[in-house]
Coordinates of C-alpha atoms in Angstrom, one line a residue:
X1 CA 97.9 122.0 213.2
X2 CA 99.5 121.4 209.8
X3 CA 101.7 118.4 209.0
X4 CA 104.7 120.7 208.4
X5 CA 104.3 122.3 211.8
X6 CA 104.0 118.9 213.5
X7 CA 107.2 117.8 211.7
X8 CA 109.0 120.9 213.0
X9 CA 107.9 120.3 216.6
X10 CA 109.0 116.7 216.4
X11 CA 112.5 117.7 215.1
X12 CA 112.9 120.1 218.0
X13 CA 111.8 117.4 220.5
X14 CA 114.2 114.9 219.0
X15 CA 117.1 117.3 219.4
X16 CA 116.4 117.7 223.1
X17 CA 115.5 121.3 222.9
X18 CA 112.8 122.9 225.0
X19 CA 109.8 124.3 223.1
X20 CA 109.9 128.0 222.7
X21 CA 107.5 130.1 224.6
X22 CA 105.6 131.2 221.5
X23 CA 102.0 131.6 220.8
X24 CA 100.3 129.5 218.1
X25 CA 100.1 132.4 215.8
X26 CA 103.8 133.1 216.0
X27 CA 104.6 129.4 215.4
X28 CA 102.4 129.4 212.3
X29 CA 104.1 132.6 211.1
X30 CA 107.5 131.1 211.5
X31 CA 106.4 128.0 209.5
X32 CA 105.0 130.3 206.7
X33 CA 108.4 132.1 206.5
X34 CA 110.2 128.8 206.3
X35 CA 108.0 127.6 203.5
X36 CA 108.6 130.8 201.5
X37 CA 112.3 130.4 201.9
X38 CA 112.1 126.9 200.5
X39 CA 110.0 128.0 197.5
X40 CA 112.4 130.8 196.7
X41 CA 115.4 128.4 196.8
X42 CA 113.6 126.0 194.5
X43 CA 112.6 128.8 192.1
X44 CA 116.2 130.1 191.8
X45 CA 117.6 126.5 191.3
X46 CA 115.0 125.9 188.5
X47 CA 115.9 129.1 186.8
X48 CA 119.6 128.3 186.9
X49 CA 119.0 124.9 185.4
X50 CA 116.9 126.4 182.5
X51 CA 119.6 129.0 181.7
X52 CA 122.3 126.3 181.6
X53 CA 120.1 124.1 179.3
X54 CA 119.5 127.1 176.9
X55 CA 123.3 127.8 176.8
X56 CA 124.0 124.1 175.8
X57 CA 121.3 124.3 173.0
X58 CA 122.8 127.5 171.7
X59 CA 126.3 126.2 171.5
X60 CA 125.3 122.7 170.1
X61 CA 122.1 123.2 168.1
X62 CA 122.4 119.8 166.4
X63 CA 123.3 117.8 169.4
X64 CA 126.8 116.7 168.7
X65 CA 127.4 119.5 166.1
X66 CA 127.6 117.1 163.1
X67 CA 124.2 118.0 161.7
X68 CA 124.3 121.7 161.3
X69 CA 122.1 123.5 158.8
X70 CA 124.3 125.0 156.0
X71 CA 124.2 128.7 155.4
X72 CA 121.9 129.7 152.6
X73 CA 123.5 130.3 149.2
X74 CA 124.0 133.9 148.2
X75 CA 121.3 135.3 145.9
X76 CA 122.5 136.0 142.4
X77 CA 123.0 139.7 141.6
X78 CA 122.1 139.4 138.0
X79 CA 123.3 137.9 134.7
X80 CA 127.0 138.1 134.1
X81 CA 128.1 141.0 132.0
X82 CA 130.0 140.7 128.7
X83 CA 133.7 141.6 128.8
X84 CA 134.8 145.1 128.1
X85 CA 137.0 144.1 125.2
X86 CA 135.4 141.7 122.6
X87 CA 137.3 138.8 121.1
X88 CA 136.5 140.1 117.6
X89 CA 135.2 143.4 116.1
X90 CA 133.3 143.7 112.9
X91 CA 133.4 147.1 111.0
X92 CA 130.7 146.9 108.4
X93 CA 131.6 150.3 106.9
X94 CA 135.2 149.1 106.2
X95 CA 134.1 145.5 105.5
X96 CA 136.6 144.0 107.9
X97 CA 136.6 141.9 111.0
X98 CA 139.5 142.5 113.4
X99 CA 140.9 139.5 115.4
X100 CA 144.2 139.2 117.3
X101 CA 145.8 142.0 115.2
X102 CA 144.6 140.7 111.9
X103 CA 141.9 142.2 109.6
X104 CA 139.9 139.8 107.5
X105 CA 137.9 141.2 104.6
X106 CA 134.2 140.4 104.7
X107 CA 130.9 140.7 102.9
X108 CA 127.8 141.5 104.9
X109 CA 124.1 141.8 104.2
X110 CA 122.8 143.2 101.0
X111 CA 120.8 146.5 101.0
X112 CA 117.5 144.7 101.5
X113 CA 118.9 142.4 104.2
X114 CA 121.4 144.4 106.2
X115 CA 123.5 142.8 108.9
X116 CA 122.4 143.6 112.5
X117 CA 124.8 145.4 114.8
X118 CA 125.6 145.0 118.5
X119 CA 127.4 142.4 120.7
X120 CA 126.8 138.7 120.0
X121 CA 128.2 135.6 121.6
X122 CA 129.4 132.4 119.8
X123 CA 126.8 129.8 120.7
X124 CA 127.7 127.0 118.3
X125 CA 130.2 125.9 115.6
X126 CA 129.8 123.6 112.7
X127 CA 132.5 122.7 110.2
X128 CA 129.8 122.3 107.5
X129 CA 126.1 123.2 107.3
X130 CA 123.6 122.8 104.5
X131 CA 121.1 125.7 104.1
X132 CA 118.6 126.9 101.5
X133 CA 120.1 128.9 98.6
X134 CA 117.8 131.8 99.5
X135 CA 119.2 132.0 103.0
X136 CA 122.8 132.0 101.6
X137 CA 121.9 134.8 99.2
X138 CA 121.4 132.8 96.1
X139 CA 118.1 133.1 94.1
X140 CA 118.2 129.4 93.1
X141 CA 116.0 127.0 95.0
X142 CA 118.7 124.3 95.6
X143 CA 120.4 123.8 98.9
X144 CA 123.9 125.0 99.5
X145 CA 126.7 123.5 101.7
X146 CA 128.5 126.2 103.7
X147 CA 131.8 125.6 105.5
X148 CA 133.2 126.9 108.8
X149 CA 130.0 128.1 110.3
X150 CA 130.2 130.1 113.5
X151 CA 126.7 130.7 115.0
X152 CA 126.1 133.9 117.0
X153 CA 123.4 134.8 119.5
X154 CA 122.5 138.2 120.9
X155 CA 121.0 139.1 124.3
X156 CA 117.6 140.0 122.7
X157 CA 117.2 136.5 121.2
X158 CA 118.3 137.4 117.6
X159 CA 120.8 135.2 115.9
X160 CA 123.3 135.3 113.0
X161 CA 126.4 133.5 111.8
X162 CA 129.8 133.9 110.2
X163 CA 130.9 131.4 107.5
X164 CA 132.9 130.9 104.3
X165 CA 131.5 132.6 101.2
X166 CA 133.0 130.0 98.9
X167 CA 130.6 130.5 96.0
X168 CA 131.8 134.2 95.6
X169 CA 135.3 134.6 97.0
X170 CA 135.6 138.1 95.4
X171 CA 132.9 139.6 97.5
X172 CA 134.7 139.9 100.9
X173 CA 136.2 143.3 101.1
X174 CA 134.5 144.5 97.9
X175 CA 130.7 144.3 98.0
X176 CA 127.9 142.9 100.2
X177 CA 125.7 140.1 99.0
X178 CA 124.5 137.9 101.9
X179 CA 121.1 137.8 103.5
X180 CA 122.6 139.4 106.7
X181 CA 125.2 136.9 107.7
X182 CA 128.9 137.6 107.5
X183 CA 130.8 135.9 104.7
X184 CA 134.6 135.4 104.7
X185 CA 137.1 133.9 102.2
X186 CA 137.3 130.2 102.9
X187 CA 140.9 130.3 104.3
X188 CA 140.0 133.2 106.6
X189 CA 136.8 131.5 107.7
X190 CA 138.7 128.4 108.7
X191 CA 141.3 130.4 110.6
X192 CA 138.6 132.3 112.5
X193 CA 136.7 129.1 113.2
X194 CA 139.7 127.5 114.8
X195 CA 140.5 130.6 116.9
X196 CA 137.1 131.5 118.3
X197 CA 135.6 129.4 121.1
X198 CA 132.1 129.0 122.5
X199 CA 131.3 132.0 124.5
X200 CA 133.6 134.3 122.5
X201 CA 132.2 137.8 122.1
X202 CA 131.8 139.5 118.6
X203 CA 131.0 143.2 118.4
X204 CA 129.4 144.3 115.1
X205 CA 129.3 148.0 114.4
X206 CA 129.0 150.5 111.5
X207 CA 126.8 150.5 108.4
X208 CA 127.6 148.7 105.1
X209 CA 128.5 151.1 102.2
X210 CA 125.8 151.7 99.7
X211 CA 126.0 149.6 96.5
X212 CA 128.7 150.9 94.1
X213 CA 130.4 153.0 96.8
X214 CA 134.0 152.0 97.7
X215 CA 134.7 150.6 101.2
X216 CA 136.7 152.5 103.7
X217 CA 139.6 150.0 103.6

């Protein structure tokens, strides 16, 4: 006789109840059913406790909620696009740069060193810059100081600049003599230098007139 069955018989005797007229097999079957009921109750209780714990973890993943993992940053969708309207427009065929309703005469690259076209961004500014004479468009070997220099950069890595063409103030608007950069009269170059900011967009278009041909302006 098992310990559980013995315990059941003792409980009946203590209550003053008469032993049922059951066979040993029936008594054992009744004990088996009672054990099954107890196991079922324990299983249901354990499952309920596990479900409650899972709910608490889901609501408070960091314990007290003060150490939550931040949401991942959104992935960039690409490089920012340039504005639809540039801050300044250069028309090489007319030898002018249009800014804020004004048209400033310019001199661009000579026939062997034409000025590149496309959109460029102001990447740096220098009130004065010293450069080789050959770069400024002078055949002499000495170095030349250029004023009001606006450096430009394109998306493909090419670069250029706008500056005062102080050694030949007659050139802007009349003929092209630089090595590809854009030359302005000193007063116009200073005005443009003070107006444009880093990041300003310059759009260069057109083709410089052939030497000796009049400009479109």
